[in-house]
PDB file of C-alpha atoms and ligand atoms in Angstrom:
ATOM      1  CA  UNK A  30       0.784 -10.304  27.756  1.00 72.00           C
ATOM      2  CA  UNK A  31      -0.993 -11.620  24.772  1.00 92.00           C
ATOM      3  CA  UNK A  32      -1.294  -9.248  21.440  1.00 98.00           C
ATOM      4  CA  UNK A  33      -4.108  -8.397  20.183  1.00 98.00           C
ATOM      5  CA  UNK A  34      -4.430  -9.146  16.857  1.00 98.00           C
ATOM      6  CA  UNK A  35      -5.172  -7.164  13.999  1.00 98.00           C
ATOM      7  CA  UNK A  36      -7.838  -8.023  11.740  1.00 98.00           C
ATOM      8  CA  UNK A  37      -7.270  -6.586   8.496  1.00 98.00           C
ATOM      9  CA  UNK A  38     -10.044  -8.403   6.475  1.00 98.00           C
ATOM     10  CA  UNK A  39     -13.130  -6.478   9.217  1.00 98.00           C
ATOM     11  CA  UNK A  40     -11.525  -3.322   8.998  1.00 98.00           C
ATOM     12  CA  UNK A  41     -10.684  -3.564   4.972  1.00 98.00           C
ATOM     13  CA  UNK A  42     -14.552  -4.341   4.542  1.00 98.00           C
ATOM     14  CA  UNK A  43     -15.566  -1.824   6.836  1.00 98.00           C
ATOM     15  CA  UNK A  44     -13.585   0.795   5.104  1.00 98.00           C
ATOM     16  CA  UNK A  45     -14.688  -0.576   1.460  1.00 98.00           C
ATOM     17  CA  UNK A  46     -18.529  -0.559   2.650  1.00 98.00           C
ATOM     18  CA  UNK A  47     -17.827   3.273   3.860  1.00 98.00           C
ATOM     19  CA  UNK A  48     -16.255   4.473   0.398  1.00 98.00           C
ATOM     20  CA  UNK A  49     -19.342   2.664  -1.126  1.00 98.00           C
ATOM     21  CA  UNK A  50     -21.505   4.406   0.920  1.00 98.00           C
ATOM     22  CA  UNK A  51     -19.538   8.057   0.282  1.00 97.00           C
ATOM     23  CA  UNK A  52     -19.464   7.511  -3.418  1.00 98.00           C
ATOM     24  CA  UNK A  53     -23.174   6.570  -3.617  1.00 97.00           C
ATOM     25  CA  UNK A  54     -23.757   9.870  -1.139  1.00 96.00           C
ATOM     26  CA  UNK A  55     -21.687  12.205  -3.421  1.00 96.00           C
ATOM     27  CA  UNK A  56     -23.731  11.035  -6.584  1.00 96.00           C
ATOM     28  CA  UNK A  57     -21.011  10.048  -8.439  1.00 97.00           C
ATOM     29  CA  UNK A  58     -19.451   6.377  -9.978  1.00 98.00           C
ATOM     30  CA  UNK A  59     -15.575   6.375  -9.891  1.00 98.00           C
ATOM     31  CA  UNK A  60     -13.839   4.551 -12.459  1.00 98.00           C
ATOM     32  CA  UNK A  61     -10.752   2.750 -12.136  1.00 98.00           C
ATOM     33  CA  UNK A  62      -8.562   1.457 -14.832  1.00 98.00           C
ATOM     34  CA  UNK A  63      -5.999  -1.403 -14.442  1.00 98.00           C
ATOM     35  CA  UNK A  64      -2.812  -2.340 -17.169  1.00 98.00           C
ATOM     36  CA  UNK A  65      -1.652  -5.717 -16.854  1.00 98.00           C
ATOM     37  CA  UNK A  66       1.778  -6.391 -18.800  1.00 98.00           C
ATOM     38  CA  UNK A  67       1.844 -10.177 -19.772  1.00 97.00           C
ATOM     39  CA  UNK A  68       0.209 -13.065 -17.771  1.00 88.00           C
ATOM     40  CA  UNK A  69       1.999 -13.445 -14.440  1.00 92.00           C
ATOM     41  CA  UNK A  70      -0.379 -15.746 -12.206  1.00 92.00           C
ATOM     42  CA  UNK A  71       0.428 -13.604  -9.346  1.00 91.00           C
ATOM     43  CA  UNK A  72      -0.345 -10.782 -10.847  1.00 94.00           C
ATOM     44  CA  UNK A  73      -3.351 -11.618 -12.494  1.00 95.00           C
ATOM     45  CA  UNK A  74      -4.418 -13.001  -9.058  1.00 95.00           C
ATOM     46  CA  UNK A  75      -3.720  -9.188  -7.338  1.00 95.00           C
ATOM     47  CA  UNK A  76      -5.482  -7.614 -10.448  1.00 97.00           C
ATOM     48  CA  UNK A  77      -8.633  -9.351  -9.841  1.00 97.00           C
ATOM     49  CA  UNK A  78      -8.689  -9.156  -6.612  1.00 97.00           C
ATOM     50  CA  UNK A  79      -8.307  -5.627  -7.013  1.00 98.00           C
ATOM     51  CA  UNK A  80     -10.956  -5.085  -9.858  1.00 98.00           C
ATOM     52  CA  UNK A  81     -13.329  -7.235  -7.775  1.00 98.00           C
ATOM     53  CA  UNK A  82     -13.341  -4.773  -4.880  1.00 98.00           C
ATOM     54  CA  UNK A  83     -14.071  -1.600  -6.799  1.00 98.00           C
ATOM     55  CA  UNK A  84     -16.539  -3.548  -8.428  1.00 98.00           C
ATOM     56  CA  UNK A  85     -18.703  -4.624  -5.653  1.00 98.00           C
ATOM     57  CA  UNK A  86     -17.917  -0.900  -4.272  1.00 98.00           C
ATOM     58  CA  UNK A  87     -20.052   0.393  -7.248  1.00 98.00           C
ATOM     59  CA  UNK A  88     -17.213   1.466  -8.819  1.00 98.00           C
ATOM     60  CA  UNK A  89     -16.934   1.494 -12.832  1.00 98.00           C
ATOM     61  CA  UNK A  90     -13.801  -0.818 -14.032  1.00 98.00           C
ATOM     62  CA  UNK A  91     -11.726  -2.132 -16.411  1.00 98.00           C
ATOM     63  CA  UNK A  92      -8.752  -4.332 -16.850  1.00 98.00           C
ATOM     64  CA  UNK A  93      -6.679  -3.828 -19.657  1.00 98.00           C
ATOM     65  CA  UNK A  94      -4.120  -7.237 -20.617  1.00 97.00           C
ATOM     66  CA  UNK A  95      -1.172  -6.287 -22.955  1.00 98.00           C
ATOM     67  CA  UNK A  96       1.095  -8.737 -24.310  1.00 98.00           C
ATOM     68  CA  UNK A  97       3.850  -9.700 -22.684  1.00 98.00           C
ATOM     69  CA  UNK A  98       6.356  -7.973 -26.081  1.00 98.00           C
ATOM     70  CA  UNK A  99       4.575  -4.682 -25.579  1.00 98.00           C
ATOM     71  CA  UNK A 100       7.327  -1.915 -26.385  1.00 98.00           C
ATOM     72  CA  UNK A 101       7.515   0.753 -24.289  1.00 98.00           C
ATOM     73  CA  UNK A 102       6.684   3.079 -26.059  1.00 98.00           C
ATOM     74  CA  UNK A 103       3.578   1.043 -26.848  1.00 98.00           C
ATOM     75  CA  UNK A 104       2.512   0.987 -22.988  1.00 99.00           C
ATOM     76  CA  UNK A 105       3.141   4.521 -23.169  1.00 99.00           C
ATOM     77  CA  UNK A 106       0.702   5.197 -25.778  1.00 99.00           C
ATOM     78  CA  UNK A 107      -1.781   3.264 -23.528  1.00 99.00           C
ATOM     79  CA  UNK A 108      -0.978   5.054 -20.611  1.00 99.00           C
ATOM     80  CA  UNK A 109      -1.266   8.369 -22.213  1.00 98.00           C
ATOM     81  CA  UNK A 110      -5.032   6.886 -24.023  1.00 98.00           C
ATOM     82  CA  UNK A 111      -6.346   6.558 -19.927  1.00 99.00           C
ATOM     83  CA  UNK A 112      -5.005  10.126 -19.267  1.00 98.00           C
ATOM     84  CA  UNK A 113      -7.271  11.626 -21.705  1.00 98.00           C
ATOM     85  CA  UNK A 114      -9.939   9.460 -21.058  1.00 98.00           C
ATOM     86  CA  UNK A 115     -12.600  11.820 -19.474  1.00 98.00           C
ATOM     87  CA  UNK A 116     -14.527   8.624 -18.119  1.00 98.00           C
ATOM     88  CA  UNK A 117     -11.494   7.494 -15.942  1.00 98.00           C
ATOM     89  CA  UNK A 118     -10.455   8.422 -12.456  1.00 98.00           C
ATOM     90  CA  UNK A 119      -8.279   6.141 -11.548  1.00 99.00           C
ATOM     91  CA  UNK A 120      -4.879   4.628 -13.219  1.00 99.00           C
ATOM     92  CA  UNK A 121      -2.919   1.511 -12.277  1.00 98.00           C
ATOM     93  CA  UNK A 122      -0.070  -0.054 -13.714  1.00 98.00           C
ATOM     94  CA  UNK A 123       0.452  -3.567 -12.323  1.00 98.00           C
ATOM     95  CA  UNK A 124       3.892  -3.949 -11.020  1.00 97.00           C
ATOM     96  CA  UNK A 125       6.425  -5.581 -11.871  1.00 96.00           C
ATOM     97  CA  UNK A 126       6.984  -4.742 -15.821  1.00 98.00           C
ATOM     98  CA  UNK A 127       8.982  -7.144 -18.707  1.00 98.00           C
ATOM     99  CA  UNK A 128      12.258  -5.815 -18.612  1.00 97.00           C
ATOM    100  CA  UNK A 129      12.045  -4.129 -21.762  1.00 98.00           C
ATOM    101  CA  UNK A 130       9.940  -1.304 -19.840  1.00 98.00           C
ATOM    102  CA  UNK A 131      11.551   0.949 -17.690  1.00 98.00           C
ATOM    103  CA  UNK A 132       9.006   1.155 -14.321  1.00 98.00           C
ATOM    104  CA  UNK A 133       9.908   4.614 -13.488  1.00 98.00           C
ATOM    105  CA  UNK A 134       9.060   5.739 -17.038  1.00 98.00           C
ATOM    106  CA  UNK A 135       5.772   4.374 -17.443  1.00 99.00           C
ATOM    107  CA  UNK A 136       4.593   5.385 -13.585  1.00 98.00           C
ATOM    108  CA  UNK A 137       6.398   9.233 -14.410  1.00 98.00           C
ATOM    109  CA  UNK A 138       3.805   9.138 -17.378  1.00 99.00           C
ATOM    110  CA  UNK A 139       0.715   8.535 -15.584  1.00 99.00           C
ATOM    111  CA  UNK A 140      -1.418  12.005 -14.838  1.00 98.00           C
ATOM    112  CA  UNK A 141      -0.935  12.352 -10.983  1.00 98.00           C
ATOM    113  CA  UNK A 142      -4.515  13.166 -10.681  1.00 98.00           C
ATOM    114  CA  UNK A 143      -5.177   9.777 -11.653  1.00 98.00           C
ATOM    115  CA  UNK A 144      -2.206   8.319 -10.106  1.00 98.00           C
ATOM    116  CA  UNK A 145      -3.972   5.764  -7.548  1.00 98.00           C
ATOM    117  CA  UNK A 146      -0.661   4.152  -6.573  1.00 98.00           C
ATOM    118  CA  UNK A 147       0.712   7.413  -5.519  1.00 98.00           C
ATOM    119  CA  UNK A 148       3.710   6.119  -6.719  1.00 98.00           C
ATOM    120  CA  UNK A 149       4.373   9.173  -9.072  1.00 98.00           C
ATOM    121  CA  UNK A 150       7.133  12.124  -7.767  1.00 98.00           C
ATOM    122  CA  UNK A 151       4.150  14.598  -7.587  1.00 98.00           C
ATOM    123  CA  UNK A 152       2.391  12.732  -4.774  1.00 98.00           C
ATOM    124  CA  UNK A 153       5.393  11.736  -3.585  1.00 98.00           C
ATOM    125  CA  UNK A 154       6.865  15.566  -3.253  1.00 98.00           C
ATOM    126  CA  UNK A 155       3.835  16.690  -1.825  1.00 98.00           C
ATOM    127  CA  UNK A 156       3.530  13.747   0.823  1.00 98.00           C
ATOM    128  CA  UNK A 157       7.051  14.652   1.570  1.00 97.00           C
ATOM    129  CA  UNK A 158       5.748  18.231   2.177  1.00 97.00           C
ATOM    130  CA  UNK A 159       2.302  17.332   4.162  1.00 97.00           C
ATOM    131  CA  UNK A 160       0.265  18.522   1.144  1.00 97.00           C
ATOM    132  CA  UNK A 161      -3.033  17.024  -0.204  1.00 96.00           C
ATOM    133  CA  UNK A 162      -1.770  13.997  -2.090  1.00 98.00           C
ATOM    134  CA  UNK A 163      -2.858  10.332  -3.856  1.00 98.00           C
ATOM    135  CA  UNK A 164      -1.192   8.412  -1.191  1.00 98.00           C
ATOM    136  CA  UNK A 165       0.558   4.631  -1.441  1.00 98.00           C
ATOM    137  CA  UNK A 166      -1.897   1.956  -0.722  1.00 98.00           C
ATOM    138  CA  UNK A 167       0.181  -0.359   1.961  1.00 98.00           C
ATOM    139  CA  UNK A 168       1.430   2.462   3.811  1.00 98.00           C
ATOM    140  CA  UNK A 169      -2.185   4.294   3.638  1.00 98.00           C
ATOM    141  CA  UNK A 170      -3.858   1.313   4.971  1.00 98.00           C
ATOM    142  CA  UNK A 171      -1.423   0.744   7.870  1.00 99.00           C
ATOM    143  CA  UNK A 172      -2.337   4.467   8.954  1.00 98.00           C
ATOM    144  CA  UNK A 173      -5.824   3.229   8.779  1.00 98.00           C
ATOM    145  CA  UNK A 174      -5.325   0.206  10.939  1.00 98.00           C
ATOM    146  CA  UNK A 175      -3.180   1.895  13.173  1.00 98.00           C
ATOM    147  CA  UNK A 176      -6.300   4.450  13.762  1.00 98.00           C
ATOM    148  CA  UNK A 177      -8.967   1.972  13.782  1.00 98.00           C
ATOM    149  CA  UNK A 178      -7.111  -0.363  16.414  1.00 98.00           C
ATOM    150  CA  UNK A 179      -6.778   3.024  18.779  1.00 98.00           C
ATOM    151  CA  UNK A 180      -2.845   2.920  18.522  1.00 98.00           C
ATOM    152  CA  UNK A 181      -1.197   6.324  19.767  1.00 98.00           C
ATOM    153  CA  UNK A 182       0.992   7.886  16.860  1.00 98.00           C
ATOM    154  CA  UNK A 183       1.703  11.236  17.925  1.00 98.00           C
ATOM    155  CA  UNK A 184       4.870  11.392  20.048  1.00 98.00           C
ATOM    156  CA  UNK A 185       5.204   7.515  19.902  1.00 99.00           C
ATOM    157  CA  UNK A 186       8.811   6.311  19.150  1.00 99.00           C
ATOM    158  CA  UNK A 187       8.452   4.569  15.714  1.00 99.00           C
ATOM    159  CA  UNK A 188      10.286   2.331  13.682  1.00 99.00           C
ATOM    160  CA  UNK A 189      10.088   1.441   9.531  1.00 99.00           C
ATOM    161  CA  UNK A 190      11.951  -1.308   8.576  1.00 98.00           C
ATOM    162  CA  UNK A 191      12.870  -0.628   5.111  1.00 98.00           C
ATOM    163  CA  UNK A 192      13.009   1.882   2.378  1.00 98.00           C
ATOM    164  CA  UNK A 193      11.336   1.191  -0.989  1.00 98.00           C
ATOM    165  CA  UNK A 194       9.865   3.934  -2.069  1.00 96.00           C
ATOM    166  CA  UNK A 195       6.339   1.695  -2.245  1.00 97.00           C
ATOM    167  CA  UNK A 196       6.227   1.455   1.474  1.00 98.00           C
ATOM    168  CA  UNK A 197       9.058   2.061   3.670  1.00 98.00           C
ATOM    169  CA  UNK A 198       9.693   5.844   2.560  1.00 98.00           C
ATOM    170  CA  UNK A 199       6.255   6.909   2.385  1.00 98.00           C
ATOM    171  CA  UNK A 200       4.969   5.226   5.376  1.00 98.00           C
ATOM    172  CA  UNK A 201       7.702   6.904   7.344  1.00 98.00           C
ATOM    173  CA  UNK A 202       6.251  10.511   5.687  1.00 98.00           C
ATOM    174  CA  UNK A 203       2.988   9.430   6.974  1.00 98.00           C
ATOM    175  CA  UNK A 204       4.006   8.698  10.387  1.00 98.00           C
ATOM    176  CA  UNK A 205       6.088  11.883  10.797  1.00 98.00           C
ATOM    177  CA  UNK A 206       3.139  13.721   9.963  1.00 98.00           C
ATOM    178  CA  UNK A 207       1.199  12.135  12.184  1.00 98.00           C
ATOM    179  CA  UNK A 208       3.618  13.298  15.165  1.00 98.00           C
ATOM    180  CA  UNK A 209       5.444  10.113  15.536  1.00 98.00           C
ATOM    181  CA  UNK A 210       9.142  10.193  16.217  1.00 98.00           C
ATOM    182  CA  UNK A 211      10.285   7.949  13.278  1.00 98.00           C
ATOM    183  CA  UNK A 212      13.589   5.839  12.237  1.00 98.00           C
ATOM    184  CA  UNK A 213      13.623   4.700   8.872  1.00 98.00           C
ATOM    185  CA  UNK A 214      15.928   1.655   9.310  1.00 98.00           C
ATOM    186  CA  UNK A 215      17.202  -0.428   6.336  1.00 97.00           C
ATOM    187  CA  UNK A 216      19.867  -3.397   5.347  1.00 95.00           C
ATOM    188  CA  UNK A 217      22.411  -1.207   6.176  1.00 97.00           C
ATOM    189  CA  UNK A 218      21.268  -0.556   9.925  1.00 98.00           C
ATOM    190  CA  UNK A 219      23.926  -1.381  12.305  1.00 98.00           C
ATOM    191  CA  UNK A 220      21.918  -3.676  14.862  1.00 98.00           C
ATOM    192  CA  UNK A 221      18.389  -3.999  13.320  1.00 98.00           C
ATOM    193  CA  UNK A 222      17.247  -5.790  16.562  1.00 98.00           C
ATOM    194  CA  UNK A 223      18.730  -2.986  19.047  1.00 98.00           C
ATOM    195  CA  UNK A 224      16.551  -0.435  16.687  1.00 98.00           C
ATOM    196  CA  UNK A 225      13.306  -2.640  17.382  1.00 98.00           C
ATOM    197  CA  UNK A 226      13.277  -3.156  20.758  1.00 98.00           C
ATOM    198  CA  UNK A 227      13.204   0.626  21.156  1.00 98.00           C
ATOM    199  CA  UNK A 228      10.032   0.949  18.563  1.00 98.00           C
ATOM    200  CA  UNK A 229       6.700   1.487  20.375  1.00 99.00           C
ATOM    201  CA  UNK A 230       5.026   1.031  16.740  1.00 99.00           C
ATOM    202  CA  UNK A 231       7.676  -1.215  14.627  1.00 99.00           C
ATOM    203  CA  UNK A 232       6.400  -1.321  10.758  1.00 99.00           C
ATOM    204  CA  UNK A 233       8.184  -4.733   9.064  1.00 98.00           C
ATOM    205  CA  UNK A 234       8.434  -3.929   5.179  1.00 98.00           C
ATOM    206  CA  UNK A 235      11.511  -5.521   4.079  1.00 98.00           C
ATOM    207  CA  UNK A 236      10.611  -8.581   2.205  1.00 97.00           C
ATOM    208  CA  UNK A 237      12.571 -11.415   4.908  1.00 97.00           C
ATOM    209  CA  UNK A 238      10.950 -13.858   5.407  1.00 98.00           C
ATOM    210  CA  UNK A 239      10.283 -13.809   9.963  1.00 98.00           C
ATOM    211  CA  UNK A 240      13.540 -11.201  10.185  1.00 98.00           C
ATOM    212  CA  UNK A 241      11.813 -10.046  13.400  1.00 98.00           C
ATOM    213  CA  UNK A 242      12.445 -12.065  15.851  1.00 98.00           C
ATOM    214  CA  UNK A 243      10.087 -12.210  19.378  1.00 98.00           C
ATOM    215  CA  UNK A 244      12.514 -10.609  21.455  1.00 98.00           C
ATOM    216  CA  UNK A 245      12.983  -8.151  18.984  1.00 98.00           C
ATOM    217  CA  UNK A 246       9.751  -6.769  20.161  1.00 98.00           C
ATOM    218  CA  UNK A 247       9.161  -4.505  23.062  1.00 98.00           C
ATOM    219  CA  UNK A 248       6.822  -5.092  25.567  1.00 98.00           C
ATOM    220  CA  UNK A 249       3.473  -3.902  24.247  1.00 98.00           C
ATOM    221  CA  UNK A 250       4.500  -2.282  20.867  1.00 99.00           C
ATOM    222  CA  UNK A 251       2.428  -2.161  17.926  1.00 99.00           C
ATOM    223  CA  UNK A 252       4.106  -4.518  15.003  1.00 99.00           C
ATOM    224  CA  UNK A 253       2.975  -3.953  11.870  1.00 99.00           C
ATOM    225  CA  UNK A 254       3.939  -6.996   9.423  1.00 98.00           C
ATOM    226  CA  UNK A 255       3.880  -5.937   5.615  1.00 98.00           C
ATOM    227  CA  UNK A 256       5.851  -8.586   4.127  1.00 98.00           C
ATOM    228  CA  UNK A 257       4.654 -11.491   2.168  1.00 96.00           C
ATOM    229  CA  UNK A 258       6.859 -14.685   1.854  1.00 96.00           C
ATOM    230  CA  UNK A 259       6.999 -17.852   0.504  1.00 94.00           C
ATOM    231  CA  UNK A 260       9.021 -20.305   2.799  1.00 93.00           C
ATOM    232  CA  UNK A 261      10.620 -23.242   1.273  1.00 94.00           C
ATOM    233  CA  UNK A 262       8.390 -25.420   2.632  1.00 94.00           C
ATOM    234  CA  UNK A 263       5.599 -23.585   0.723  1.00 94.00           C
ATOM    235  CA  UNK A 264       4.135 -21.356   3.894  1.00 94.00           C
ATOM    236  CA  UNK A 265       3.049 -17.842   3.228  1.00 96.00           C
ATOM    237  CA  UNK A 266       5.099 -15.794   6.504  1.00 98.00           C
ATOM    238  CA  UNK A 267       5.765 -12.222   6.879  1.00 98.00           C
ATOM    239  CA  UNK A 268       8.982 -10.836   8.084  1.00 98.00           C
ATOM    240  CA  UNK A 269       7.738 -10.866  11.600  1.00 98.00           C
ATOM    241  CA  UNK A 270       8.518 -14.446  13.629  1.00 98.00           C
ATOM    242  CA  UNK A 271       4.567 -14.462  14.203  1.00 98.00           C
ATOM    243  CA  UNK A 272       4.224 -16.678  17.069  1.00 98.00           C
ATOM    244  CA  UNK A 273       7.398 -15.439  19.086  1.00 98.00           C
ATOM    245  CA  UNK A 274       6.341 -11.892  18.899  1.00 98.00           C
ATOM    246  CA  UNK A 275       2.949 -12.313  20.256  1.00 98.00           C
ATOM    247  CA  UNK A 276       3.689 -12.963  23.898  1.00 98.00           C
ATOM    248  CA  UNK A 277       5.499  -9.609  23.515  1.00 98.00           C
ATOM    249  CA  UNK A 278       3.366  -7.168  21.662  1.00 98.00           C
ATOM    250  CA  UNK A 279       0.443  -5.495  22.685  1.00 98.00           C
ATOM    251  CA  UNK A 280      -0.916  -5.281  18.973  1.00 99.00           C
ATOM    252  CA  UNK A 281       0.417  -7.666  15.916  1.00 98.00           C
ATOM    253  CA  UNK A 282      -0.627  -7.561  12.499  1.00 98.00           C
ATOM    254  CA  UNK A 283      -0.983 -11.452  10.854  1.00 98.00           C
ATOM    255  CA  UNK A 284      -0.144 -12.219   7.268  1.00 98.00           C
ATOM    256  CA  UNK A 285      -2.044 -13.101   5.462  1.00 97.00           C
ATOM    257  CA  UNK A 286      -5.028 -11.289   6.528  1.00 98.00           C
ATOM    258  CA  UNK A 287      -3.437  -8.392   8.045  1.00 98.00           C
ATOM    259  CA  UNK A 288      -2.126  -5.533   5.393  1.00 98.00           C
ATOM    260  CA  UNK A 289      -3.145  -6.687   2.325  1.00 97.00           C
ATOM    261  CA  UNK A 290      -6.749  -6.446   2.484  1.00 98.00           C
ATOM    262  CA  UNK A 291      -6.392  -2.758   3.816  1.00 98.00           C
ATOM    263  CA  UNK A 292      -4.384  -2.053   0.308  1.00 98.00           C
ATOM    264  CA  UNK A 293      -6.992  -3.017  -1.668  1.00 98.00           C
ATOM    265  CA  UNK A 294      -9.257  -1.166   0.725  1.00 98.00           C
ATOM    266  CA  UNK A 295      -6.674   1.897   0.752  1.00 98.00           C
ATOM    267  CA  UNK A 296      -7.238   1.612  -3.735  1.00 98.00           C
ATOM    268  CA  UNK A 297     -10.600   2.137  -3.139  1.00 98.00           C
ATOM    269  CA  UNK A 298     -10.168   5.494  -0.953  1.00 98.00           C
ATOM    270  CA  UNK A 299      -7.441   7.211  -3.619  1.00 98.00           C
ATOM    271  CA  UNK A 300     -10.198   6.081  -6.425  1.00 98.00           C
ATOM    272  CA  UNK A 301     -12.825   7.974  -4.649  1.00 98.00           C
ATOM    273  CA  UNK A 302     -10.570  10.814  -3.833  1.00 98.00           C
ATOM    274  CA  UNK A 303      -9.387  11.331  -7.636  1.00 98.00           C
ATOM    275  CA  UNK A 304     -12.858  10.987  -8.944  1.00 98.00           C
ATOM    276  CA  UNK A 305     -13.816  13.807  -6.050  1.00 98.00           C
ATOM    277  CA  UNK A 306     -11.062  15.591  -6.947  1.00 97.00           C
ATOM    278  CA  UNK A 307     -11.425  15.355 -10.872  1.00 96.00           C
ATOM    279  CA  UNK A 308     -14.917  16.848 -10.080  1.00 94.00           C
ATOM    280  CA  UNK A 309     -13.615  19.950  -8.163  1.00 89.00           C
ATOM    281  CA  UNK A 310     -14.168  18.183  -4.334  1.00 79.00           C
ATOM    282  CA  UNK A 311     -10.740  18.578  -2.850  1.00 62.00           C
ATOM    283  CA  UNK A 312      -8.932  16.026  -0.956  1.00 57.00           C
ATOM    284  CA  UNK A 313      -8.137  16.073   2.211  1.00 60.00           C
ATOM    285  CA  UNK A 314      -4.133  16.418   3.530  1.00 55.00           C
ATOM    286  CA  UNK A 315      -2.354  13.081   4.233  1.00 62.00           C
ATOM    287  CA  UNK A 316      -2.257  13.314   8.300  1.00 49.00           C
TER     288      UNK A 316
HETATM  289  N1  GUN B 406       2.603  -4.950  -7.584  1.00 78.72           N
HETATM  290  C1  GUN B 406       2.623  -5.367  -6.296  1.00 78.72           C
HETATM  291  N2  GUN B 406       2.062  -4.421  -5.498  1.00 78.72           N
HETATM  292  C2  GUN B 406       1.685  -3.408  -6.305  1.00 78.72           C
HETATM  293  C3  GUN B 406       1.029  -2.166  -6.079  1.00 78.72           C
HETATM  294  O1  GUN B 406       0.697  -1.773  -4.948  1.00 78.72           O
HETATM  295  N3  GUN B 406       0.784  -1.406  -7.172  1.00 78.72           N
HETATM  296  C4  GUN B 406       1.152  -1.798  -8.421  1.00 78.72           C
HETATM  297  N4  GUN B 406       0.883  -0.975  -9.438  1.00 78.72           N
HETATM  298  N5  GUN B 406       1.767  -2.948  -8.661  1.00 78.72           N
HETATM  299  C5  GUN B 406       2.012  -3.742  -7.606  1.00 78.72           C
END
């Protein structure tokens, strides 16, 4: 067996021509805000990229740089500016922060209406409880390529590898909601491989460089590959062994091209939904 691979960069541009297309129906312009802290090249790199897709969505938006020195209390102040702001929807904080800034503080201070990282503990309570929600972008968009690639959730045996509270945690909410029979596995799983091999749909979020090895893999499982690493020889891997998995899988995610365009395309979606929202539309629940 062969895997079929995933394309995230179709679906992504499918999804991001559909929110275009649901914004323009609904009559209105979301308006997303982004807060960049410093002049990381990587992040800069993510920030446009992001800011490029809700422009050519129609979307309003706006980058704001701060210097590197910024005080918290000083991001705070900006934070709290965007909250009031009646002409903004969305709100994102570019992660990570100069160490003088304490993450949870600044993300805690963002108006969960606007919160389009979901990363705040009101969307994350009331994903926890299978209530309408602002939902994390990785884990959002795997749901979405999951659906689009006709993968069966409900009742399947899955397994998470990992537990950040970006990805791992909430895309195991996600897929409990969705019927799935989930393990939430982590560095201190006893036999990580033995826990794979049983997963019909494995999710890789740990940050390891090709962790998952091929026979790892069950025969025909869906692998999902969210990490993003830098070999030392300068190649850009995921934590899934790539090549040795496909013989096994029946669906396989690549990086890059896999995930990350569906989080920028999963942005996009929570934008929508809190400028909806913010004008009395309600969103829909998570699952
Ligand atoms: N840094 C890397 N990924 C993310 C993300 O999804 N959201 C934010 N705010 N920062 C990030």
């Amino acid at each position: 067996m062969t895997a079929i691979v995933l394309d995230g960069r179709a679906v992504a541009a499918r999804l991001r021509a559909r929110v275009r297309d649901q914004a323009m129906a609904a009559g209105i312009v979301p308006s997303l805000a982004v807060v960049m802290v410093g002049e990381d090249a990587a992040s800069r790199l993510y920030v446009r990229n992001k800011t490029r897709a809700a422009a050519e969505a129609g979307f309003r938006e706006q980058t704001i740089i701060l210097s590197a020195d910024i005080s918290e209390a000083g991001l705070l102040a900006v934070v709290r500016r965007l909250n009031d702001d009646p002409g903004v929807d969305g709100i994102l904080v570019q992660l990570p922060l100069p160490s003088q800034i304490r993450p949870q503080a600044v993300i805690e201070a963002i108006d969960p209406g606007k919160d389009v990282d979901g990363f705040h503990p009101v969307n994350a309570g009331r994903l926890a409880i299978g209530r309408p929600a602002l939902i994390p972008c990785t884990p959002k968009g795997v749901m979405t390529m999951l659906r689009e690639a006709g993968v069966a959730v409900a009742g399947a045996r899955a397994v998470v590898l990992g537990r950040s509270s970006i990805v791992g945690r909430p895309m195991a909410a996600l897929l409990t909601l969705a019927d799935a029979t989930v393990t939430l596995a982590h560095s201190r799983t006893r036999d990580l491989a033995a826990e794979c091999r049983r997963a019909e749909i494995l999710i890789a979020a740990v940050g390891r460089a090709e962790l998952v090895r091929g026979d790892w893999v069950a025969p025909g499982a869906a692998v999902i590959d969210v990490g993003i690493n830098r070999t030392a020889d300068g190649r850009l891997v995921g934590d899934v062994a790539f090549a040795e998995a496909l013989p096994h899988a029946g669906w396989i995610s690549p990086v890059p091209g896999g995930v990350g365009p569906m989080t920028i395309a999963s942005l996009l979606e929570n934008t929508l939904a809190a400028a909806l929202a913010r004008r009395g539309v309600v969103v829909g629940c998570p699952a």
